[in-house]
N, CA, C and O atoms as a Maestro MAE file, in Angstrom:
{
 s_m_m2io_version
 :::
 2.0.0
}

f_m_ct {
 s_m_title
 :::
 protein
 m_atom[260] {
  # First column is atom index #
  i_m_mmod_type
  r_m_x_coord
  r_m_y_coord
  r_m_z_coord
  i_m_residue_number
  s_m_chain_name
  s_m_pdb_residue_name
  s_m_pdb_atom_name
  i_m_atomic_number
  :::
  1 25 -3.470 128.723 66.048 1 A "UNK " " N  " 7
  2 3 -2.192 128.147 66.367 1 A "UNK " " CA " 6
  3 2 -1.090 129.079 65.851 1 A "UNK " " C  " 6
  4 15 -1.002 129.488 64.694 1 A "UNK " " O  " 8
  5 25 -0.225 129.373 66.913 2 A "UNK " " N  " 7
  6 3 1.079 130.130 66.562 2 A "UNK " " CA " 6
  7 2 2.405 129.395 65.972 2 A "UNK " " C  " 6
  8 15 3.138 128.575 66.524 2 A "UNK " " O  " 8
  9 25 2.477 130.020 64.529 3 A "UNK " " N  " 7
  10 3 3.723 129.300 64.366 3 A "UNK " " CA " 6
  11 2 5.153 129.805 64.907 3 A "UNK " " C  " 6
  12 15 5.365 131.012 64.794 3 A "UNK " " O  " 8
  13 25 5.951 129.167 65.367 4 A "UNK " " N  " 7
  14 3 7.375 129.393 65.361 4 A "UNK " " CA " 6
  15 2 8.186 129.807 64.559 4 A "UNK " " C  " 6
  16 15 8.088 129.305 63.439 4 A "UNK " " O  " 8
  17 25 9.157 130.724 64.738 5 A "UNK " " N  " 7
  18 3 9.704 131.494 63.627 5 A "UNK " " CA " 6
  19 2 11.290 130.695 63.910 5 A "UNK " " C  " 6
  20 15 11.931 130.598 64.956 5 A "UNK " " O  " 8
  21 25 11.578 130.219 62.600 6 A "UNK " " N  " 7
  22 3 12.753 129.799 63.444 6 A "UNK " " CA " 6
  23 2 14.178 130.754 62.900 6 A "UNK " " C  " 6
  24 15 14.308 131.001 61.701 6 A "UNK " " O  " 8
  25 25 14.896 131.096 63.627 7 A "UNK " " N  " 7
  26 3 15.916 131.898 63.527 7 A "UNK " " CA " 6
  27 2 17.375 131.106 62.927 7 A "UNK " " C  " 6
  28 15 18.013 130.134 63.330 7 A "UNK " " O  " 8
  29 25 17.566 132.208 61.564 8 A "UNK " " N  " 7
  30 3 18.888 131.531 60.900 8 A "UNK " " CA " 6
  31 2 20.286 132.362 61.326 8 A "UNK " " C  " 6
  32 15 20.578 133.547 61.488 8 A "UNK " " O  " 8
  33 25 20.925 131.185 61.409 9 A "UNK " " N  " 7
  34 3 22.165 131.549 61.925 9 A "UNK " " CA " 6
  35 2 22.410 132.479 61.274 9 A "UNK " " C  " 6
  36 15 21.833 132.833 60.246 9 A "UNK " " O  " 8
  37 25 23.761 133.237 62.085 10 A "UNK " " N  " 7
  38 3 24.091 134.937 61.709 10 A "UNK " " CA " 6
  39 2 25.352 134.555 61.117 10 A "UNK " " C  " 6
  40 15 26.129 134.075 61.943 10 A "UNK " " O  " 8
  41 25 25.886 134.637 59.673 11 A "UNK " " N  " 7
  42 3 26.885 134.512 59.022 11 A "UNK " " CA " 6
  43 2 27.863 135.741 59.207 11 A "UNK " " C  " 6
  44 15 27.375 136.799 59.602 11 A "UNK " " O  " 8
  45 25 29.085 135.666 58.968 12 A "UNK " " N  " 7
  46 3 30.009 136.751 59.066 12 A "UNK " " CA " 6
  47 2 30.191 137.159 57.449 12 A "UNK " " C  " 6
  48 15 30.515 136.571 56.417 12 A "UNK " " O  " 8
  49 25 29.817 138.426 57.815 13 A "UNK " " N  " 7
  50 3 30.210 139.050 56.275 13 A "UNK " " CA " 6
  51 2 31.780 138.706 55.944 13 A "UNK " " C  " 6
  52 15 32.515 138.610 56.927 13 A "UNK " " O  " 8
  53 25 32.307 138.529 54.761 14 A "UNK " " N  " 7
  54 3 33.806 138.400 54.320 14 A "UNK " " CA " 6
  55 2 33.658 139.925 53.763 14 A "UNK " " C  " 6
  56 15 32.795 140.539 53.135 14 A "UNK " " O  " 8
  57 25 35.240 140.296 54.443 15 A "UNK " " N  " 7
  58 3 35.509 141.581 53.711 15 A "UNK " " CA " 6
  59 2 37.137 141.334 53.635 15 A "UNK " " C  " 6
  60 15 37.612 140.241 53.941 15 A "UNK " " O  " 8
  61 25 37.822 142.262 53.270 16 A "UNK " " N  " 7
  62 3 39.294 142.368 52.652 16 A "UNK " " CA " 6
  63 2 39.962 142.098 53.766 16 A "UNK " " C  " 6
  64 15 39.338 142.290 54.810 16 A "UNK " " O  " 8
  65 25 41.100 141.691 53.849 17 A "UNK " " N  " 7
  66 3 41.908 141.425 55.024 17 A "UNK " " CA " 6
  67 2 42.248 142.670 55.428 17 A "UNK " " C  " 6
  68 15 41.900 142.877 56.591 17 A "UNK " " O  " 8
  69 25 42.977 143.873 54.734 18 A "UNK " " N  " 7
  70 3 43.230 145.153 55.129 18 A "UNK " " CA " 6
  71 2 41.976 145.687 56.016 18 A "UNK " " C  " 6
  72 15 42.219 146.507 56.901 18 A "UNK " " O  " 8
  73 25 40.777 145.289 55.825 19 A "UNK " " N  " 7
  74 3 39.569 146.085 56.851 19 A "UNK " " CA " 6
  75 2 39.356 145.442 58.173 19 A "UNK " " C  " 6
  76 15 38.952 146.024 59.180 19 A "UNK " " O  " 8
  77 25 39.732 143.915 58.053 20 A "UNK " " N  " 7
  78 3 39.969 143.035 58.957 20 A "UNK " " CA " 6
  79 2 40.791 143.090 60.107 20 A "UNK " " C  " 6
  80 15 40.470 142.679 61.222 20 A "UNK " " O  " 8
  81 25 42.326 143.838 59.653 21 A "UNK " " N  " 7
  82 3 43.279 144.494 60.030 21 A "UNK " " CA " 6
  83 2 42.997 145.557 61.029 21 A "UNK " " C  " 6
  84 15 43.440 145.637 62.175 21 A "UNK " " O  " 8
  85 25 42.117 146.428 60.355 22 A "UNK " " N  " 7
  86 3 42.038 147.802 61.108 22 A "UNK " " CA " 6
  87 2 41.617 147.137 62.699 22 A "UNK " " C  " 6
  88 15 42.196 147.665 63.649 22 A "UNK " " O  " 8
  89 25 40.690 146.068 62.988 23 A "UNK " " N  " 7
  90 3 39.828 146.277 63.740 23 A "UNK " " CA " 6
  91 2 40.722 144.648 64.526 23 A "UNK " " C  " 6
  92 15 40.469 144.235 65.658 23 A "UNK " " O  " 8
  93 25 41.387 144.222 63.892 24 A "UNK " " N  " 7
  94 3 42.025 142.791 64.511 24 A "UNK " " CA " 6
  95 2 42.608 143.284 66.302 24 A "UNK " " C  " 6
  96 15 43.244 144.233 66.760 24 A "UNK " " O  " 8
  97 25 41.958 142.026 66.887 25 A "UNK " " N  " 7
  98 3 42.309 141.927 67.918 25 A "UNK " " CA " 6
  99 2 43.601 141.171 68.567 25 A "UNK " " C  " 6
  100 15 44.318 141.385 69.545 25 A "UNK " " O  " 8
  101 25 43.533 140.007 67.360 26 A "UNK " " N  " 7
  102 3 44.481 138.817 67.678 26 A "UNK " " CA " 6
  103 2 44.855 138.258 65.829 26 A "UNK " " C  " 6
  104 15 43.990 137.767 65.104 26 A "UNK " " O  " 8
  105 25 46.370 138.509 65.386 27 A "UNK " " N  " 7
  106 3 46.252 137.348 64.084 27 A "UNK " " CA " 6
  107 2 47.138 136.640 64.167 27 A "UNK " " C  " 6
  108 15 48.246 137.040 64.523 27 A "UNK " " O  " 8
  109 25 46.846 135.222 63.816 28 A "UNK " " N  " 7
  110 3 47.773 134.246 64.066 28 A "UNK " " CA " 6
  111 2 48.231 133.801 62.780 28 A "UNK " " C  " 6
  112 15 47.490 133.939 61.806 28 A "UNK " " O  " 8
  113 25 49.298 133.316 62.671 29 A "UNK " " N  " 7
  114 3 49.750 132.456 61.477 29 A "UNK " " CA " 6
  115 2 49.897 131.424 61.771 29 A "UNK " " C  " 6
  116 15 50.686 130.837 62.511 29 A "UNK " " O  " 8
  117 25 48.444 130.942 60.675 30 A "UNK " " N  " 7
  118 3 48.381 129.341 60.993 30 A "UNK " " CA " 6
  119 2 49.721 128.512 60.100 30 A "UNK " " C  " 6
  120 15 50.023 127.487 60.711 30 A "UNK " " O  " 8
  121 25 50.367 128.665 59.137 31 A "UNK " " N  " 7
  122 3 51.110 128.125 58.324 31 A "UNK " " CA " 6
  123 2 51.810 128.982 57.119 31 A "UNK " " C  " 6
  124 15 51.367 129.815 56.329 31 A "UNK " " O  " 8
  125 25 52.824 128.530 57.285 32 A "UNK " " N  " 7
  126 3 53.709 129.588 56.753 32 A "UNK " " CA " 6
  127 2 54.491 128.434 55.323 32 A "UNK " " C  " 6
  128 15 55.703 128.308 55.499 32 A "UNK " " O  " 8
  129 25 53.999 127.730 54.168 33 A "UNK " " N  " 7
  130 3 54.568 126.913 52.881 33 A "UNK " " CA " 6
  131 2 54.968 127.669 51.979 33 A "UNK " " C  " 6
  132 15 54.374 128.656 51.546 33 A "UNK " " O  " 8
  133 25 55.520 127.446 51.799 34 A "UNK " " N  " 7
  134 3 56.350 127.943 50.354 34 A "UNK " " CA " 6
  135 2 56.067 129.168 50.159 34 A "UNK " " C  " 6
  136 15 56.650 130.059 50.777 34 A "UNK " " O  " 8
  137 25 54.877 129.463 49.031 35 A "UNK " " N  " 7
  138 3 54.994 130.329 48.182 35 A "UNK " " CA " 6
  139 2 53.552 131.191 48.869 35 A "UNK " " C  " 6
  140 15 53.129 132.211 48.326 35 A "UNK " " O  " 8
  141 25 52.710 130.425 50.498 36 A "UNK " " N  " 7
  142 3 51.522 131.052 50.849 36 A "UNK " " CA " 6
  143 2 51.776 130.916 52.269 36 A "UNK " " C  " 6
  144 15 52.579 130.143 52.790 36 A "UNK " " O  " 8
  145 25 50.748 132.027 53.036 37 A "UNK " " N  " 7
  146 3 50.931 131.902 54.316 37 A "UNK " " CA " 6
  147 2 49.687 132.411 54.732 37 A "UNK " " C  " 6
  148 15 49.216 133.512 54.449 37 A "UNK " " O  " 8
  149 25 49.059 131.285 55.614 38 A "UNK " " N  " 7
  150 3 47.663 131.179 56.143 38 A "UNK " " CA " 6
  151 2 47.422 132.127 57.973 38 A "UNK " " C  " 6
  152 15 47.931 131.833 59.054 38 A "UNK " " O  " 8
  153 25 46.611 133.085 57.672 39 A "UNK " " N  " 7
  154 3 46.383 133.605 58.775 39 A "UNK " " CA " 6
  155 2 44.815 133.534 59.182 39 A "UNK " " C  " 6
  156 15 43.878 133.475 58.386 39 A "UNK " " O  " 8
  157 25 44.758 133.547 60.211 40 A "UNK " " N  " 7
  158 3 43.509 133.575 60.947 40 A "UNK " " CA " 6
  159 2 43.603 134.810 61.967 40 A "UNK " " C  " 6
  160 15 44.363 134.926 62.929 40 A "UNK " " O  " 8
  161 25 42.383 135.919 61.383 41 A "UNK " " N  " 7
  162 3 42.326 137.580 62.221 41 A "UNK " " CA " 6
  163 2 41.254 137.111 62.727 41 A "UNK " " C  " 6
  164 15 40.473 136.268 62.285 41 A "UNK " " O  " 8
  165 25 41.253 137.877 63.969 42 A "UNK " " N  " 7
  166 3 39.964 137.832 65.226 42 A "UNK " " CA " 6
  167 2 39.529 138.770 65.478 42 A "UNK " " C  " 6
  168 15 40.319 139.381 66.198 42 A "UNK " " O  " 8
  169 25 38.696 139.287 65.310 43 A "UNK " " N  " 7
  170 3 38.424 140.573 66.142 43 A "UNK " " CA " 6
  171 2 36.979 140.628 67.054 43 A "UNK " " C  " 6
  172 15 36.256 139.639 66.934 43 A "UNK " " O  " 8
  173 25 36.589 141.545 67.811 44 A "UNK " " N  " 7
  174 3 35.301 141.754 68.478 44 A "UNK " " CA " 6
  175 2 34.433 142.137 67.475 44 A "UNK " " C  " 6
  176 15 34.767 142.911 66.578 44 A "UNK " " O  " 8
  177 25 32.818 141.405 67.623 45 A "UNK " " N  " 7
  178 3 31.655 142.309 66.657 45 A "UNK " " CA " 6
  179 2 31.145 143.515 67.857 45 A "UNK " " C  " 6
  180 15 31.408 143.759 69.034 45 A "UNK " " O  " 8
  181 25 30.105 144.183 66.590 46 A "UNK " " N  " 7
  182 3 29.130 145.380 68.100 46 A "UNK " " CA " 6
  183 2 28.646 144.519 69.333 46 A "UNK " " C  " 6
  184 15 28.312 145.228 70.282 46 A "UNK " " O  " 8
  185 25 28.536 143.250 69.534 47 A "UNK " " N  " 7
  186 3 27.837 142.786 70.495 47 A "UNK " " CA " 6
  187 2 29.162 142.168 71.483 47 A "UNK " " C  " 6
  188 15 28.992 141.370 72.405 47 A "UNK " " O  " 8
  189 25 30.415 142.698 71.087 48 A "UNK " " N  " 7
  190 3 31.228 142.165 72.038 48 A "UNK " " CA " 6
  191 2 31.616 140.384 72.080 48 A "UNK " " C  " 6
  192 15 32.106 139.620 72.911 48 A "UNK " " O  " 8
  193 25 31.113 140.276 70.762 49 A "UNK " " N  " 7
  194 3 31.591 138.647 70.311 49 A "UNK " " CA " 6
  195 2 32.686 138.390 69.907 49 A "UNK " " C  " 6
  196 15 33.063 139.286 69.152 49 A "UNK " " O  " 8
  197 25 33.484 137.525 70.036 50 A "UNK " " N  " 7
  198 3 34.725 137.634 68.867 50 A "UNK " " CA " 6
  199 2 34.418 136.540 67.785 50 A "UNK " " C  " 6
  200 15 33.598 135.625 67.854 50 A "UNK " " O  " 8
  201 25 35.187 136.827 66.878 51 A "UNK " " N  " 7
  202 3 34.327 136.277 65.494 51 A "UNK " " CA " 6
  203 2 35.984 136.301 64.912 51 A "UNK " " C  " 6
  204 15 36.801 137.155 65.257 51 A "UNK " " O  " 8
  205 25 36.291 135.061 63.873 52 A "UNK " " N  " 7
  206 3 37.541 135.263 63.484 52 A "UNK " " CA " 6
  207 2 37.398 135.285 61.727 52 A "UNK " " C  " 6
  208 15 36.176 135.425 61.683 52 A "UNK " " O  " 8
  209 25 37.672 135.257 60.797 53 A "UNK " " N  " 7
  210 3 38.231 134.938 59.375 53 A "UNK " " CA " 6
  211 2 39.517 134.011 59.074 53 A "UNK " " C  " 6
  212 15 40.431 133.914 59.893 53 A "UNK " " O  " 8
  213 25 39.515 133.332 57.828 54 A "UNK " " N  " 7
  214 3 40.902 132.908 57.714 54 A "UNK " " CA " 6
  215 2 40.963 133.684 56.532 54 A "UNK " " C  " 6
  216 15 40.023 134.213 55.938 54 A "UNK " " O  " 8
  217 25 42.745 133.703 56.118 55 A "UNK " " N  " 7
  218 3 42.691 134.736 54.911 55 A "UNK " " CA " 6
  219 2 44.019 133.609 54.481 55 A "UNK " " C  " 6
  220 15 44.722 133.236 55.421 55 A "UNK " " O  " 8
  221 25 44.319 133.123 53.177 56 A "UNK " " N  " 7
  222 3 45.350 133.170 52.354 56 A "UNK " " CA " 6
  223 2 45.932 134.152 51.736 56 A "UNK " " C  " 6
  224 15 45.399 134.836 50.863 56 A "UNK " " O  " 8
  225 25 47.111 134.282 52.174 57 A "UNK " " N  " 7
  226 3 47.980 135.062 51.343 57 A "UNK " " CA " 6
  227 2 49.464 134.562 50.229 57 A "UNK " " C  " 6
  228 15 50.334 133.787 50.626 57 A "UNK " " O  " 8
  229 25 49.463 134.986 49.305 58 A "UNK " " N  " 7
  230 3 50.568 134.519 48.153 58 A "UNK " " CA " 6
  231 2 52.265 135.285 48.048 58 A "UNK " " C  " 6
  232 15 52.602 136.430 47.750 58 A "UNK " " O  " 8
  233 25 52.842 134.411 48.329 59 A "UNK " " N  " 7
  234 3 53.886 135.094 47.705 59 A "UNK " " CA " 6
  235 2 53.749 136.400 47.147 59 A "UNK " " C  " 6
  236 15 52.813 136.600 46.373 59 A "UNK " " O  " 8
  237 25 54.668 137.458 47.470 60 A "UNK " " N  " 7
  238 3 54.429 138.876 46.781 60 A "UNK " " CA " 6
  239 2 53.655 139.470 46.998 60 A "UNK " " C  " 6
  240 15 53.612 140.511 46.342 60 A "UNK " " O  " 8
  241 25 52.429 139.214 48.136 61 A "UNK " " N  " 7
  242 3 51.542 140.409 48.196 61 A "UNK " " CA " 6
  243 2 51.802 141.615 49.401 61 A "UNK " " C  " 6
  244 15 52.774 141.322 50.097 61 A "UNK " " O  " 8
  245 25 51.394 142.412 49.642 62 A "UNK " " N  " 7
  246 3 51.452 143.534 50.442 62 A "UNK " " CA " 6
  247 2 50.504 143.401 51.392 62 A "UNK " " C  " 6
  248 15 49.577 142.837 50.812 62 A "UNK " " O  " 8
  249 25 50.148 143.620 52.682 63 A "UNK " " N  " 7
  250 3 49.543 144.336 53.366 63 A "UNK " " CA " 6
  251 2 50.090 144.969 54.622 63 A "UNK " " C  " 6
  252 15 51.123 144.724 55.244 63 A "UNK " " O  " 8
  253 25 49.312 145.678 54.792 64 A "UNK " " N  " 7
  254 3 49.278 146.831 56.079 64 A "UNK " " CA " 6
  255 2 48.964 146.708 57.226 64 A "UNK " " C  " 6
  256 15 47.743 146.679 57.377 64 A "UNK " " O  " 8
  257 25 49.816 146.581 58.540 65 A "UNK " " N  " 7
  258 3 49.699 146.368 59.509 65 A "UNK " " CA " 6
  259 2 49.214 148.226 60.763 65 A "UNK " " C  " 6
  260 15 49.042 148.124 61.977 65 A "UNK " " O  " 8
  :::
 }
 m_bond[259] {
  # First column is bond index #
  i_m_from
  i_m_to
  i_m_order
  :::
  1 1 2 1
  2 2 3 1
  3 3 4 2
  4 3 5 1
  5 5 6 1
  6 6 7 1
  7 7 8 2
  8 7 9 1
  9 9 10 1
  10 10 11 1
  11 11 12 2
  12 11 13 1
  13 13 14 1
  14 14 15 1
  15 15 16 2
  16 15 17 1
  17 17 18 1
  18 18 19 1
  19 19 20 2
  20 19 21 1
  21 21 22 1
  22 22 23 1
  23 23 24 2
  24 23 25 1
  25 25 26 1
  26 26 27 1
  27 27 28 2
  28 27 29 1
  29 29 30 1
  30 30 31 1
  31 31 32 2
  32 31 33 1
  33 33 34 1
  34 34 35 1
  35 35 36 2
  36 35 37 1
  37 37 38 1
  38 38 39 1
  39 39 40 2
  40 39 41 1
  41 41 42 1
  42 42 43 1
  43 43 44 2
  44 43 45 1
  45 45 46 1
  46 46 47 1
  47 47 48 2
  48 47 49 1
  49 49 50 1
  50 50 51 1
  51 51 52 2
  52 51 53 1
  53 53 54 1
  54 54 55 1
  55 55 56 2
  56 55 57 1
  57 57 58 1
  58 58 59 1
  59 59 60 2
  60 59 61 1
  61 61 62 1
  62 62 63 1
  63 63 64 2
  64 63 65 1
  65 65 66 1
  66 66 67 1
  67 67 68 2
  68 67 69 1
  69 69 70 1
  70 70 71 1
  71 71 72 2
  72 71 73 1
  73 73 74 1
  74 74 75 1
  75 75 76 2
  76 75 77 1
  77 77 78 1
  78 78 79 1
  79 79 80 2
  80 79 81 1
  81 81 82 1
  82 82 83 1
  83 83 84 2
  84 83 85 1
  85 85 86 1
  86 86 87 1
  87 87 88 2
  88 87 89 1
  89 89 90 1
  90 90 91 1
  91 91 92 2
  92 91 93 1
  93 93 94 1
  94 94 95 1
  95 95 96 2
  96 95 97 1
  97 97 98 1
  98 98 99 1
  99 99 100 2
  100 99 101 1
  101 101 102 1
  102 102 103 1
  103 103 104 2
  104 103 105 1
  105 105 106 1
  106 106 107 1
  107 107 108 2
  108 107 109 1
  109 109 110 1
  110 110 111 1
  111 111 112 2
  112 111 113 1
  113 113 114 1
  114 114 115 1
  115 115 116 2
  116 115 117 1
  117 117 118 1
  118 118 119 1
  119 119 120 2
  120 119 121 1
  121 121 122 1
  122 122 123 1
  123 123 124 2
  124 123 125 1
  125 125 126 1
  126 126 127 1
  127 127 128 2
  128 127 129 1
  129 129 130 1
  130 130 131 1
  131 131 132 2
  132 131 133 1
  133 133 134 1
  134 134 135 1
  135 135 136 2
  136 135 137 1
  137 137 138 1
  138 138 139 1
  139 139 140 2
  140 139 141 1
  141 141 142 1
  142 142 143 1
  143 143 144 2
  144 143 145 1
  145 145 146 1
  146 146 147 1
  147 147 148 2
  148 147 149 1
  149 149 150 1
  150 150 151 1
  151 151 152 2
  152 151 153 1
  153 153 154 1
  154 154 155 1
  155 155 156 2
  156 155 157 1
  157 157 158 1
  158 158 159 1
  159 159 160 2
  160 159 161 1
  161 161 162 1
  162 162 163 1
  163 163 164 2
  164 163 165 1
  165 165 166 1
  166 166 167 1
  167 167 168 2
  168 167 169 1
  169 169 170 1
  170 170 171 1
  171 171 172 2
  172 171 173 1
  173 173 174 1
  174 174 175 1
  175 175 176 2
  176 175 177 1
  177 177 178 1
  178 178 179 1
  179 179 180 2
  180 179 181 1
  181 181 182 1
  182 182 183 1
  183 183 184 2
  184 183 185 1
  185 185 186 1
  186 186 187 1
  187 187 188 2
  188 187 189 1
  189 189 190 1
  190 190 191 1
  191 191 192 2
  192 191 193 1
  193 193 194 1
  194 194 195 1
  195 195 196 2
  196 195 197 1
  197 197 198 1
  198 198 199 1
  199 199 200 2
  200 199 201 1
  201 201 202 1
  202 202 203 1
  203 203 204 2
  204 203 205 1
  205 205 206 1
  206 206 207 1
  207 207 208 2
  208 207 209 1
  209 209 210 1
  210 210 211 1
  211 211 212 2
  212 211 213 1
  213 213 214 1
  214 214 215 1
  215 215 216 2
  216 215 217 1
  217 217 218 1
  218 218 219 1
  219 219 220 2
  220 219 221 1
  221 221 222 1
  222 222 223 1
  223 223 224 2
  224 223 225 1
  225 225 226 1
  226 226 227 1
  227 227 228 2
  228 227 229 1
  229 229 230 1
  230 230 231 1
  231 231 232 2
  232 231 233 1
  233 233 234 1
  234 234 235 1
  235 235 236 2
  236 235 237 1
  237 237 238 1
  238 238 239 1
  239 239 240 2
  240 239 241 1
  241 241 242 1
  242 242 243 1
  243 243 244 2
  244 243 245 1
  245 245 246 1
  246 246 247 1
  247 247 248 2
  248 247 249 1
  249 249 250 1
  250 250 251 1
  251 251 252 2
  252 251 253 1
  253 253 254 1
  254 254 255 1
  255 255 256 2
  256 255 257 1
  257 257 258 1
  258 258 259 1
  259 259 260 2
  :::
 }
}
């Protein structure tokens, strides 16, 4: 008797928003409060999927568009 292998879902690696950046297709700002502002980056994987992240950001920080 053959067993079945069963296949685990494919998680998205988390990496830095700046690397996220390089490769973003689409980022939206989900919410913009006070002192934080919530974005959600999208981009394509190698298989031509799109796959998104959410990222918090704080008051005072930097990044690179």
């Amino acid at each position: 008797m053959k067993q079945k292998l069963l296949e685990e879902p494919v998680t998205i690696q988390e990496k830095p928003i700046q690397d996220r950046l390089k490769n973003a297709s689409c980022i939206t700002v989900e919410s913009a409060l006070r002192n934080k502002v919530n974005l959600n980056v999208s981009w394509y994987d190698v298989h031509g999927q799109e796959q998104n992240q959410k990222y918090s950001i704080s008051a005072g920080s930097v990044i690179e568009f």
